[in-house]
Amino acid sequence: MMVSNKVCENGGECVGLLPATNDDHGGVIVDIEEAMDAKVFVTLLRDSISTWRQQGKKGIWIKLPIGLVNLVEPTVKEGFRYHHAEPTYLMLVRWIPETTDTIPANASHRVGIGAIVLNDKREILKELLNLQGENINEAAVREVKEETGIDTKFLEILAFRQAHKVFFQKSDLFFICMMHPLSSDIKKQDLEIEAAQWMPFEEYAAQPVAQDHQLYKYIAELCLAKEQGDYTGLSPVPITSIFHKDLSYLYLNSRHLNQSLVSSDQF
Amino acid sequence: MMVSNKVCENGGECVGLLPATNDDHGGVIVDIEEAMDAKVFVTLLRDSISTWRQQGKKGIWIKLPIGLVNLVEPTVKEGFRYHHAEPTYLMLVRWIPETTDTIPANASHRVGIGAIVLNDKREILKELLNLQGENINEAAVREVKEETGIDTKFLEILAFRQAHKVFFQKSDLFFICMMHPLSSDIKKQDLEIEAAQWMPFEEYAAQPVAQDHQLYKYIAELCLAKEQGDYTGLSPVPITSIFHKDLSYLYLNSRHLNQSLVSSDQF
């Protein structure tokens, strides 16, 4: 909901406010898109905060596109701190009531996938990718198709690794995904990418992998256990929530959960 | 490795450089801690970039503590973009060679845990927490102890959900963790926290949970399947890597993987 950007006192004096929308947690989000003089901005910001404080607002978020970098210093000087940044914008935040700050933390983990395709000839094909806001299962299928031309069916997450301080202070989750090939001819889509190839499983498992040696040993072992049919990882089930408009997935061991439940659309 | 902050040409002219360390990917990280005049900074930055370009450096990272917010605008004007931010600093980056930019993406996911403790009397206790740079299994045990006083053993990740755009554009991973209690007396550690209590499982499963209805139905079903002994999730195995100094964990289905492998210290 867009908040009115002008508030008039009983006496008739009107103050301009920064353009803002209410969030779902009693705060407001200021999203400035037009260039603005820093002095004008500071006047509007002070008047806005005064009004929001009277209205009992809590967290005040200011999203500044990189083109408005001139407003970063004035915003910090008005008591805001950094919250997160992406290449094109910086998000700042200030908690205005006297109560305890409940500003949520920034994203802490990067997510990567090792997509492993094992065919009926016991040949293996592997692709690595990093995820942004995508579903693991869908990204794995799409990436293998884009990089090799091979259509696949996502089977399971065999395992995952959590590691820390991988990238500055951020953590990392790496999901090992088993895929079944629906076609076999590799079409290299991009000359710059590393050559994709089917490799006999025994040759793959015997590779002297100096980097992440222990992880790669486990991957080979997991593939073997899966191929022999006695290993079960976690497979995706679509799930809906009133909080998330986009389709989400719950990854679970579908072999050992009541099948009627997993396949049911009733709840 | 600290790079010399003064470079002298053959003719004897010396230029000052910003304090920087080499990273592992052919780039440098500038970490300025002392207050600096913006004009002085820009002169040093231009000379530094010129030198780094001659040295064949790739990504140039500049970490600015929030106290040096006066340097943000000049840095952006020198061609840098935002990379990520935490409350106390902003990280900017610029790729200087002509080759394709391989700057890694920012962290994309927040990680949360639902720690479920099920005792022998079929009573359930649940704690929710958000992770920063912590191991899932260790954080779950620590948080249950802190919030309720109960000692637990981490058993398995029963399932996890991936959702998107949960918080601005960031995604969310929520891990459902099964814990076994090693003690039973709840000691409320903090009066402000929501009352922790053992709840009969049937009562828990019958709760009308309007929010995330489908997820909670699954959680109840997974607990039941686990209690009946026929469900296996993913359990943590410590794993080492030359890349990560901190101990990492690989989560896998240990029931169906060669037990001698999982318990081996040999590789």
Short mmCIF file of C-alpha atoms in Angstrom, two decimals:
data_model
loop_
_atom_site.label_atom_id
_atom_site.label_comp_id
_atom_site.label_asym_id
_atom_site.label_seq_id
_atom_site.Cartn_x
_atom_site.Cartn_y
_atom_site.Cartn_z
CA MET A 1 0.00 0.00 0.00
CA MET A 2 1.42 3.37 -0.97
CA VAL A 3 1.56 5.75 1.98
CA SER A 4 0.45 9.33 1.30
CA ASN A 5 3.50 11.47 0.69
CA LYS A 6 2.03 14.59 2.25
CA VAL A 7 0.78 14.93 5.82
CA CYS A 8 -1.01 18.08 7.01
CA GLU A 9 -1.12 19.10 10.67
CA ASN A 10 -4.28 20.49 12.25
CA GLY A 11 -2.87 23.98 11.92
CA GLY A 12 -2.67 23.53 8.17
CA GLU A 13 1.10 23.12 7.84
CA CYS A 14 1.92 20.31 5.42
CA VAL A 15 5.14 18.29 5.37
CA GLY A 16 6.37 16.30 2.39
CA LEU A 17 7.15 12.66 2.97
CA LEU A 18 9.38 10.23 1.11
CA PRO A 19 7.48 7.76 -1.10
CA ALA A 20 6.97 4.62 0.96
CA THR A 21 4.92 1.44 1.15
CA ASN A 22 3.95 -0.37 4.33
CA ASP A 23 5.55 -3.77 4.86
CA ASP A 24 3.88 -6.75 6.60
CA HIS A 25 5.71 -6.19 9.89
CA GLY A 26 4.69 -2.69 10.93
CA GLY A 27 7.45 -0.95 9.02
CA VAL A 28 7.74 1.03 5.80
CA ILE A 29 9.87 0.57 2.69
CA VAL A 30 11.14 3.72 0.98
CA ASP A 31 11.89 3.09 -2.67
CA ILE A 32 13.37 6.18 -4.33
CA GLU A 33 13.86 5.94 -8.07
CA GLU A 34 14.26 9.56 -9.17
CA ALA A 35 17.45 11.56 -8.70
CA MET A 36 17.20 13.77 -5.60
CA ASP A 37 19.35 16.47 -4.07
CA ALA A 38 20.94 15.28 -0.82
CA LYS A 39 19.72 18.31 1.17
CA VAL A 40 16.13 17.92 -0.04
CA PHE A 41 16.36 14.23 0.79
CA VAL A 42 17.55 14.86 4.36
CA THR A 43 14.69 17.31 5.02
CA LEU A 44 12.12 14.84 3.67
CA LEU A 45 13.72 11.96 5.59
CA ARG A 46 13.62 13.80 8.93
CA ASP A 47 9.99 14.84 8.43
CA SER A 48 9.11 11.32 7.32
CA ILE A 49 10.74 9.68 10.33
CA SER A 50 8.98 12.08 12.66
CA THR A 51 5.64 11.17 11.07
CA TRP A 52 6.36 7.43 11.03
CA ARG A 53 7.40 7.55 14.68
CA GLN A 54 4.04 9.15 15.55
CA GLN A 55 2.34 6.44 13.52
CA GLY A 56 4.13 3.74 15.55
CA LYS A 57 6.12 2.42 12.61
CA LYS A 58 9.00 0.08 13.43
CA GLY A 59 11.63 -0.79 10.83
CA ILE A 60 12.29 1.87 8.18
CA TRP A 61 13.84 0.44 5.02
CA ILE A 62 15.45 2.67 2.39
CA LYS A 63 16.31 1.11 -0.96
CA LEU A 64 18.77 3.25 -2.90
CA PRO A 65 19.54 2.38 -6.53
CA ILE A 66 23.27 2.71 -7.27
CA GLY A 67 22.49 5.81 -9.36
CA LEU A 68 21.44 7.54 -6.12
CA VAL A 69 24.74 6.81 -4.36
CA ASN A 70 24.85 10.49 -3.33
CA LEU A 71 22.13 9.69 -0.76
CA VAL A 72 24.04 6.87 0.98
CA GLU A 73 26.16 9.09 3.24
CA PRO A 74 23.21 11.31 4.34
CA THR A 75 21.13 8.20 5.09
CA VAL A 76 23.85 6.70 7.31
CA LYS A 77 24.25 10.07 9.06
CA GLU A 78 20.52 9.92 9.91
CA GLY A 79 21.13 6.75 11.90
CA PHE A 80 20.60 4.04 9.25
CA ARG A 81 22.82 0.99 8.89
CA TYR A 82 23.47 -1.23 5.89
CA HIS A 83 21.25 -4.26 5.59
CA HIS A 84 22.12 -5.86 2.25
CA ALA A 85 23.29 -4.93 -1.23
CA GLU A 86 22.99 -6.29 -4.73
CA PRO A 87 24.94 -4.95 -7.76
CA THR A 88 22.30 -2.32 -8.53
CA TYR A 89 21.07 -1.20 -5.12
CA LEU A 90 21.87 -0.78 -1.44
CA MET A 91 19.27 -1.44 1.27
CA LEU A 92 19.60 0.50 4.52
CA VAL A 93 17.50 0.10 7.65
CA ARG A 94 16.74 1.88 10.93
CA TRP A 95 14.62 0.62 13.80
CA ILE A 96 12.75 3.63 15.26
CA PRO A 97 10.78 2.47 18.34
CA GLU A 98 12.31 1.95 21.79
CA THR A 99 11.51 -1.79 21.64
CA THR A 100 14.04 -4.48 20.74
CA ASP A 101 15.16 -4.44 17.13
CA THR A 102 13.65 -7.39 15.24
CA ILE A 103 15.15 -6.59 11.84
CA PRO A 104 15.70 -9.94 10.09
CA ALA A 105 19.22 -11.01 9.17
CA ASN A 106 20.60 -10.88 5.66
CA ALA A 107 20.95 -13.99 3.47
CA SER A 108 23.86 -16.03 4.83
CA HIS A 109 24.32 -18.92 2.39
CA ARG A 110 25.25 -19.37 -1.23
CA VAL A 111 23.73 -22.46 -2.86
CA GLY A 112 25.47 -24.66 -5.42
CA ILE A 113 24.47 -27.85 -7.19
CA GLY A 114 26.44 -30.79 -8.48
CA ALA A 115 24.11 -32.34 -11.07
CA ILE A 116 25.08 -35.96 -11.72
CA VAL A 117 23.59 -37.82 -14.68
CA LEU A 118 24.16 -41.57 -14.68
CA ASN A 119 23.05 -43.53 -17.75
CA ASP A 120 22.26 -47.21 -18.30
CA LYS A 121 25.77 -47.82 -19.67
CA ARG A 122 27.19 -46.76 -16.28
CA GLU A 123 28.51 -43.54 -17.74
CA ILE A 124 28.47 -40.33 -15.72
CA LEU A 125 28.09 -36.67 -16.71
CA LYS A 126 28.52 -33.89 -14.17
CA GLU A 127 27.63 -30.21 -14.19
CA LEU A 128 28.23 -27.67 -11.44
CA LEU A 129 26.12 -24.57 -11.04
CA ASN A 130 25.36 -21.81 -8.58
CA LEU A 131 21.80 -20.94 -7.70
CA GLN A 132 20.18 -17.61 -7.22
CA GLY A 133 16.42 -17.55 -6.58
CA GLU A 134 15.66 -20.85 -8.32
CA ASN A 135 14.30 -24.22 -7.35
CA ILE A 136 17.10 -26.78 -7.04
CA ASN A 137 15.34 -29.45 -9.11
CA GLU A 138 14.29 -27.11 -11.91
CA ALA A 139 17.67 -25.36 -12.10
CA ALA A 140 19.50 -28.71 -12.31
CA VAL A 141 17.38 -29.91 -15.26
CA ARG A 142 17.63 -26.56 -17.05
CA GLU A 143 21.37 -26.22 -16.57
CA VAL A 144 22.19 -29.75 -17.80
CA LYS A 145 20.02 -29.06 -20.87
CA GLU A 146 21.67 -25.69 -21.52
CA GLU A 147 25.22 -26.90 -21.11
CA THR A 148 25.02 -30.33 -22.78
CA GLY A 149 21.71 -30.49 -24.69
CA ILE A 150 20.68 -33.54 -22.67
CA ASP A 151 17.15 -33.84 -21.31
CA THR A 152 16.98 -35.25 -17.82
CA LYS A 153 14.54 -36.19 -15.09
CA PHE A 154 15.43 -35.02 -11.58
CA LEU A 155 15.52 -37.98 -9.22
CA GLU A 156 16.88 -37.08 -5.80
CA ILE A 157 19.19 -35.02 -3.69
CA LEU A 158 21.59 -37.75 -2.58
CA ALA A 159 23.34 -35.59 0.01
CA PHE A 160 24.43 -32.04 0.69
CA ARG A 161 27.39 -30.34 2.26
CA GLN A 162 27.35 -27.23 4.43
CA ALA A 163 30.64 -25.30 4.66
CA HIS A 164 31.53 -21.92 6.15
CA LYS A 165 33.63 -18.86 5.33
CA VAL A 166 33.81 -20.07 1.75
CA PHE A 167 33.35 -16.59 0.37
CA PHE A 168 34.24 -13.75 2.73
CA GLN A 169 32.10 -14.54 5.78
CA LYS A 170 29.34 -16.32 3.85
CA SER A 171 28.47 -20.00 4.11
CA ASP A 172 27.80 -22.47 1.35
CA LEU A 173 25.35 -25.30 0.75
CA PHE A 174 26.26 -27.78 -2.01
CA PHE A 175 23.53 -30.20 -3.11
CA ILE A 176 24.49 -33.43 -4.88
CA CYS A 177 21.64 -34.20 -7.29
CA MET A 178 21.02 -37.46 -9.14
CA MET A 179 19.42 -37.11 -12.57
CA HIS A 180 18.24 -39.71 -15.07
CA PRO A 181 19.03 -39.00 -18.76
CA LEU A 182 16.12 -38.91 -21.24
CA SER A 183 18.48 -38.44 -24.22
CA SER A 184 22.15 -39.21 -24.81
CA ASP A 185 23.69 -37.00 -27.49
CA ILE A 186 25.78 -34.21 -26.03
CA LYS A 187 25.43 -30.95 -27.90
CA LYS A 188 27.90 -28.42 -26.66
CA GLN A 189 25.95 -25.21 -26.46
CA ASP A 190 28.77 -22.83 -25.79
CA LEU A 191 32.34 -23.15 -27.01
CA GLU A 192 33.66 -21.39 -23.95
CA ILE A 193 32.34 -23.91 -21.47
CA GLU A 194 34.40 -26.79 -20.29
CA ALA A 195 33.96 -29.88 -22.46
CA ALA A 196 31.01 -31.94 -21.25
CA GLN A 197 31.44 -35.66 -21.73
CA TRP A 198 30.09 -39.02 -20.69
CA MET A 199 32.76 -40.75 -18.62
CA PRO A 200 32.72 -44.42 -17.60
CA PHE A 201 31.78 -44.51 -13.91
CA GLU A 202 34.86 -46.55 -12.92
CA GLU A 203 37.10 -43.98 -14.57
CA TYR A 204 35.27 -41.15 -12.79
CA ALA A 205 35.59 -42.86 -9.41
CA ALA A 206 39.30 -43.54 -9.95
CA GLN A 207 40.23 -39.93 -10.73
CA PRO A 208 42.85 -38.49 -8.44
CA VAL A 209 40.90 -35.46 -7.24
CA ALA A 210 43.22 -33.46 -5.04
CA GLN A 211 40.67 -30.76 -4.34
CA ASP A 212 37.86 -31.72 -2.02
CA HIS A 213 39.14 -35.27 -2.10
CA GLN A 214 36.87 -36.55 0.64
CA LEU A 215 33.72 -35.03 -0.90
CA TYR A 216 34.42 -36.59 -4.31
CA LYS A 217 35.03 -39.99 -2.74
CA TYR A 218 31.62 -39.74 -1.10
CA ILE A 219 29.97 -38.66 -4.35
CA ALA A 220 31.33 -41.75 -6.13
CA GLU A 221 30.18 -43.95 -3.26
CA LEU A 222 26.71 -42.39 -3.22
CA CYS A 223 26.33 -42.88 -6.98
CA LEU A 224 27.27 -46.52 -6.62
CA ALA A 225 24.84 -47.04 -3.73
CA LYS A 226 22.10 -45.33 -5.74
CA GLU A 227 22.81 -47.36 -8.86
CA GLN A 228 22.61 -50.56 -6.82
CA GLY A 229 19.15 -49.47 -5.74
CA ASP A 230 19.51 -49.47 -1.99
CA TYR A 231 20.09 -45.77 -1.39
CA THR A 232 17.35 -43.18 -0.96
CA GLY A 233 17.92 -39.46 -0.86
CA LEU A 234 15.37 -36.67 -0.69
CA SER A 235 13.02 -36.02 -3.60
CA PRO A 236 10.94 -32.90 -4.28
CA VAL A 237 7.22 -32.60 -3.57
CA PRO A 238 5.47 -29.36 -4.61
CA ILE A 239 4.10 -27.47 -1.64
CA THR A 240 2.09 -24.28 -1.32
CA SER A 241 2.01 -21.64 1.36
CA ILE A 242 0.00 -18.50 1.90
CA PHE A 243 3.33 -16.73 2.51
CA HIS A 244 5.02 -17.61 -0.77
CA LYS A 245 3.38 -16.90 -4.06
CA ASP A 246 5.94 -18.90 -6.02
CA LEU A 247 5.73 -22.68 -5.93
CA SER A 248 7.97 -24.17 -3.25
CA TYR A 249 9.30 -27.69 -2.89
CA LEU A 250 9.65 -29.90 0.15
CA TYR A 251 12.44 -32.47 -0.28
CA LEU A 252 11.78 -35.70 1.60
CA ASN A 253 12.43 -39.44 1.52
CA SER A 254 9.40 -40.45 -0.49
CA ARG A 255 10.18 -44.16 -0.30
CA HIS A 256 9.45 -44.35 3.40
CA LEU A 257 6.67 -41.86 3.77
CA ASN A 258 3.05 -42.87 3.41
CA GLN A 259 2.64 -42.79 -0.37
CA SER A 260 -0.99 -41.78 -0.29
CA LEU A 261 0.00 -38.71 1.64
CA VAL A 262 2.83 -37.68 -0.63
CA SER A 263 0.75 -38.03 -3.75
CA SER A 264 -2.38 -36.51 -2.26
CA ASP A 265 -3.71 -33.14 -3.33
CA GLN A 266 -6.16 -33.17 -0.46
CA PHE A 267 -4.22 -31.05 1.99
CA MET B 1 49.69 -11.34 1.52
CA MET B 2 49.93 -7.60 2.00
CA VAL B 3 50.78 -5.81 -1.24
CA SER B 4 53.36 -3.01 -0.97
CA ASN B 5 51.53 0.28 -0.73
CA LYS B 6 54.18 2.21 -2.63
CA VAL B 7 55.38 1.49 -6.17
CA CYS B 8 58.36 3.33 -7.65
CA GLU B 9 58.84 3.71 -11.40
CA ASN B 10 62.26 3.32 -13.02
CA GLY B 11 62.59 7.09 -13.15
CA GLY B 12 62.24 7.23 -9.39
CA GLU B 13 58.71 8.61 -9.17
CA CYS B 14 56.76 6.80 -6.50
CA VAL B 15 52.98 6.48 -6.28
CA GLY B 16 51.08 5.64 -3.14
CA LEU B 17 48.73 2.68 -3.27
CA LEU B 18 45.74 1.71 -1.19
CA PRO B 19 46.42 -1.05 1.37
CA ALA B 20 45.46 -4.33 -0.27
CA THR B 21 45.89 -8.09 0.00
CA ASN B 22 45.89 -10.52 -2.91
CA ASP B 23 42.94 -12.91 -3.06
CA ASP B 24 43.10 -16.50 -4.37
CA HIS B 25 41.59 -15.61 -7.75
CA GLY B 26 44.02 -13.07 -9.19
CA GLY B 27 42.34 -10.08 -7.58
CA VAL B 28 43.03 -7.79 -4.65
CA ILE B 29 41.01 -6.88 -1.55
CA VAL B 30 41.30 -3.31 -0.29
CA ASP B 31 40.46 -3.09 3.39
CA ILE B 32 40.51 0.51 4.61
CA GLU B 33 40.09 0.98 8.33
CA GLU B 34 41.34 4.50 8.96
CA ALA B 35 39.34 7.63 8.15
CA MET B 36 40.44 9.09 4.81
CA ASP B 37 39.64 12.26 2.91
CA ALA B 38 37.60 11.49 -0.22
CA LYS B 39 39.96 13.42 -2.54
CA VAL B 40 43.05 11.64 -1.18
CA PHE B 41 41.20 8.35 -1.55
CA VAL B 42 40.31 8.98 -5.20
CA THR B 43 43.92 9.84 -6.09
CA LEU B 44 45.19 6.68 -4.37
CA LEU B 45 42.45 4.59 -5.95
CA ARG B 46 43.23 5.78 -9.48
CA ASP B 47 46.97 5.16 -9.04
CA SER B 48 46.27 1.79 -7.47
CA ILE B 49 43.97 0.67 -10.30
CA SER B 50 46.55 1.75 -12.85
CA THR B 51 49.19 -0.34 -11.08
CA TRP B 52 46.90 -3.33 -10.58
CA ARG B 53 45.91 -3.23 -14.25
CA GLN B 54 49.61 -3.37 -15.23
CA GLN B 55 50.03 -6.28 -12.84
CA GLY B 56 47.19 -8.14 -14.57
CA LYS B 57 44.89 -8.08 -11.54
CA LYS B 58 41.26 -9.03 -12.15
CA GLY B 59 38.60 -8.34 -9.53
CA ILE B 60 39.24 -5.35 -7.24
CA TRP B 61 37.30 -5.56 -3.96
CA ILE B 62 36.92 -2.54 -1.68
CA LYS B 63 35.57 -3.14 1.81
CA LEU B 64 34.34 0.08 3.40
CA PRO B 65 33.36 0.08 7.09
CA ILE B 66 30.17 2.10 7.68
CA GLY B 67 32.30 4.78 9.39
CA LEU B 68 33.90 5.47 5.99
CA VAL B 69 30.57 6.03 4.23
CA ASN B 70 32.04 9.23 2.77
CA LEU B 71 34.07 7.01 0.39
CA VAL B 72 31.08 5.11 -1.04
CA GLU B 73 30.07 7.73 -3.62
CA PRO B 74 33.65 8.30 -4.91
CA THR B 75 34.16 4.52 -5.20
CA VAL B 76 30.98 4.10 -7.29
CA LYS B 77 32.04 7.05 -9.47
CA GLU B 78 35.31 5.19 -10.17
CA GLY B 79 33.32 2.37 -11.78
CA PHE B 80 32.69 0.08 -8.81
CA ARG B 81 29.38 -1.62 -8.13
CA TYR B 82 27.91 -2.94 -4.90
CA HIS B 83 28.59 -6.59 -4.14
CA HIS B 84 27.20 -7.22 -0.67
CA ALA B 85 26.66 -5.45 2.64
CA GLU B 86 26.42 -6.36 6.29
CA PRO B 87 25.35 -3.96 9.06
CA THR B 88 28.90 -2.66 9.59
CA TYR B 89 30.39 -2.61 6.08
CA LEU B 90 29.75 -2.35 2.36
CA MET B 91 31.73 -4.40 -0.17
CA LEU B 92 32.19 -2.93 -3.64
CA VAL B 93 33.81 -4.58 -6.64
CA ARG B 94 35.17 -3.73 -10.08
CA TRP B 95 36.45 -6.15 -12.73
CA ILE B 96 39.38 -4.45 -14.49
CA PRO B 97 40.55 -6.73 -17.35
CA GLU B 98 38.86 -6.95 -20.76
CA THR B 99 37.95 -10.60 -20.12
CA THR B 100 34.53 -11.79 -18.97
CA ASP B 101 33.65 -10.82 -15.42
CA THR B 102 33.77 -13.88 -13.14
CA ILE B 103 32.89 -12.09 -9.90
CA PRO B 104 30.97 -14.62 -7.78
CA ALA B 105 27.37 -13.91 -6.83
CA ASN B 106 26.29 -12.78 -3.40
CA ALA B 107 24.69 -15.13 -0.86
CA SER B 108 21.15 -15.84 -2.04
CA HIS B 109 19.55 -17.93 0.70
CA ARG B 110 18.60 -17.50 4.32
CA VAL B 111 18.68 -20.73 6.34
CA GLY B 112 16.24 -21.65 9.08
CA ILE B 113 15.79 -24.72 11.23
CA GLY B 114 12.77 -26.34 12.80
CA ALA B 115 14.26 -28.44 15.62
CA ILE B 116 11.84 -31.18 16.66
CA VAL B 117 12.45 -33.14 19.84
CA LEU B 118 10.31 -36.24 20.27
CA ASN B 119 10.54 -38.12 23.57
CA ASP B 120 9.66 -41.69 24.55
CA LYS B 121 6.29 -40.55 25.90
CA ARG B 122 5.38 -39.38 22.36
CA GLU B 123 5.61 -35.76 23.41
CA ILE B 124 6.98 -33.15 21.05
CA LEU B 125 8.94 -29.94 21.61
CA LYS B 126 9.69 -27.57 18.76
CA GLU B 127 12.11 -24.66 18.37
CA LEU B 128 12.59 -22.46 15.34
CA LEU B 129 15.83 -20.63 14.63
CA ASN B 130 17.64 -18.77 11.89
CA LEU B 131 21.21 -19.65 11.00
CA GLN B 132 24.11 -17.43 10.19
CA GLY B 133 27.50 -19.08 9.66
CA GLU B 134 26.80 -22.15 11.77
CA ASN B 135 26.51 -25.87 11.25
CA ILE B 136 22.87 -26.98 11.16
CA ASN B 137 23.36 -29.89 13.57
CA GLU B 138 25.40 -27.93 16.11
CA ALA B 139 23.12 -24.87 16.00
CA ALA B 140 20.03 -27.06 16.55
CA VAL B 141 21.49 -28.70 19.67
CA ARG B 142 22.77 -25.39 21.05
CA GLU B 143 19.51 -23.51 20.44
CA VAL B 144 17.30 -26.18 22.05
CA LYS B 145 19.63 -26.15 25.07
CA GLU B 146 19.62 -22.34 25.29
CA GLU B 147 15.87 -21.94 24.93
CA THR B 148 14.64 -24.89 26.98
CA GLY B 149 17.59 -26.25 28.98
CA ILE B 150 17.14 -29.67 27.36
CA ASP B 151 20.16 -31.62 26.15
CA THR B 152 19.61 -33.36 22.83
CA LYS B 153 21.32 -35.57 20.29
CA PHE B 154 20.94 -34.54 16.66
CA LEU B 155 19.51 -37.44 14.67
CA GLU B 156 18.58 -36.43 11.13
CA ILE B 157 17.34 -33.83 8.74
CA LEU B 158 13.95 -35.35 7.90
CA ALA B 159 13.24 -32.97 5.02
CA PHE B 160 13.79 -29.41 3.90
CA ARG B 161 11.83 -26.77 2.07
CA GLN B 162 13.14 -24.27 -0.45
CA ALA B 163 11.03 -21.14 -0.99
CA HIS B 164 11.65 -17.91 -2.88
CA LYS B 165 11.13 -14.18 -2.48
CA VAL B 166 10.54 -14.76 1.20
CA PHE B 167 12.49 -11.69 2.18
CA PHE B 168 12.85 -9.04 -0.52
CA GLN B 169 14.35 -11.06 -3.41
CA LYS B 170 16.11 -13.59 -1.20
CA SER B 171 15.30 -17.30 -0.99
CA ASP B 172 14.89 -19.46 2.06
CA LEU B 173 15.88 -22.99 3.04
CA PHE B 174 14.08 -24.48 6.04
CA PHE B 175 15.51 -27.71 7.49
CA ILE B 176 13.28 -29.97 9.59
CA CYS B 177 15.58 -31.60 12.15
CA MET B 178 14.78 -34.57 14.37
CA MET B 179 16.46 -34.57 17.77
CA HIS B 180 16.46 -37.11 20.59
CA PRO B 181 16.15 -35.72 24.15
CA LEU B 182 18.88 -36.60 26.67
CA SER B 183 17.05 -34.82 29.52
CA SER B 184 13.42 -33.86 30.08
CA ASP B 185 13.06 -30.89 32.44
CA ILE B 186 12.33 -27.66 30.63
CA LYS B 187 14.12 -24.67 32.12
CA LYS B 188 12.94 -21.48 30.55
CA GLN B 189 16.08 -19.46 30.02
CA ASP B 190 14.54 -16.18 28.98
CA LEU B 191 11.21 -14.78 30.10
CA GLU B 192 10.73 -12.99 26.83
CA ILE B 193 10.75 -16.11 24.71
CA GLU B 194 7.60 -17.95 23.83
CA ALA B 195 6.76 -20.65 26.36
CA ALA B 196 8.49 -23.91 25.48
CA GLN B 197 6.51 -27.00 26.39
CA TRP B 198 6.23 -30.70 25.78
CA MET B 199 3.02 -31.34 23.85
CA PRO B 200 1.43 -34.75 23.25
CA PHE B 201 2.14 -35.66 19.64
CA GLU B 202 -1.53 -36.26 18.78
CA GLU B 203 -2.38 -32.80 20.08
CA TYR B 204 0.43 -31.27 18.03
CA ALA B 205 -0.69 -33.05 14.86
CA ALA B 206 -4.30 -31.99 15.37
CA GLN B 207 -3.56 -28.27 15.72
CA PRO B 208 -5.35 -26.10 13.21
CA VAL B 209 -2.31 -24.38 11.73
CA ALA B 210 -3.57 -21.82 9.28
CA GLN B 211 -0.12 -20.60 8.36
CA ASP B 212 1.92 -22.95 6.23
CA HIS B 213 -0.79 -25.55 6.67
CA GLN B 214 0.63 -28.01 4.16
CA LEU B 215 4.17 -27.83 5.58
CA TYR B 216 2.95 -28.53 9.12
CA LYS B 217 0.89 -31.49 7.95
CA TYR B 218 4.03 -32.92 6.38
CA ILE B 219 6.07 -32.31 9.53
CA ALA B 220 3.54 -34.27 11.60
CA GLU B 221 3.54 -37.08 9.04
CA LEU B 222 7.35 -37.19 8.91
CA CYS B 223 7.58 -37.37 12.72
CA LEU B 224 5.14 -40.25 12.74
CA ALA B 225 7.02 -42.11 10.00
CA LYS B 226 10.29 -41.53 11.87
CA GLU B 227 8.84 -42.68 15.18
CA GLN B 228 7.57 -45.87 13.53
CA GLY B 229 11.14 -46.50 12.45
CA ASP B 230 10.73 -46.80 8.70
CA TYR B 231 11.79 -43.31 7.67
CA THR B 232 15.38 -42.24 7.02
CA GLY B 233 16.48 -38.67 6.46
CA LEU B 234 19.98 -37.31 6.06
CA SER B 235 22.45 -37.41 8.92
CA PRO B 236 25.70 -35.46 9.30
CA VAL B 237 29.16 -36.88 8.66
CA PRO B 238 32.18 -34.63 9.36
CA ILE B 239 34.13 -33.89 6.21
CA THR B 240 37.33 -31.96 5.60
CA SER B 241 38.48 -29.94 2.63
CA ILE B 242 41.64 -28.06 1.79
CA PHE B 243 39.40 -25.11 0.89
CA HIS B 244 37.58 -24.80 4.21
CA LYS B 245 39.47 -24.51 7.45
CA ASP B 246 36.33 -24.92 9.53
CA LEU B 247 34.88 -28.40 9.90
CA SER B 248 32.15 -29.06 7.34
CA TYR B 249 29.41 -31.68 7.37
CA LEU B 250 28.04 -33.84 4.58
CA TYR B 251 24.42 -34.87 5.23
CA LEU B 252 23.57 -38.27 3.76
CA ASN B 253 21.35 -41.31 4.26
CA SER B 254 23.70 -43.31 6.43
CA ARG B 255 21.38 -46.32 6.66
CA HIS B 256 21.87 -47.24 3.04
CA LEU B 257 25.44 -46.26 2.47
CA ASN B 258 28.27 -48.70 3.08
CA GLN B 259 28.76 -48.34 6.83
CA SER B 260 32.47 -49.04 6.72
CA LEU B 261 32.84 -46.09 4.38
CA VAL B 262 30.85 -43.66 6.44
CA SER B 263 32.65 -44.48 9.64
CA SER B 264 36.09 -44.67 8.05
CA ASP B 265 38.76 -42.12 8.73
CA GLN B 266 40.86 -43.49 5.93
CA PHE B 267 39.89 -41.07 3.20
#
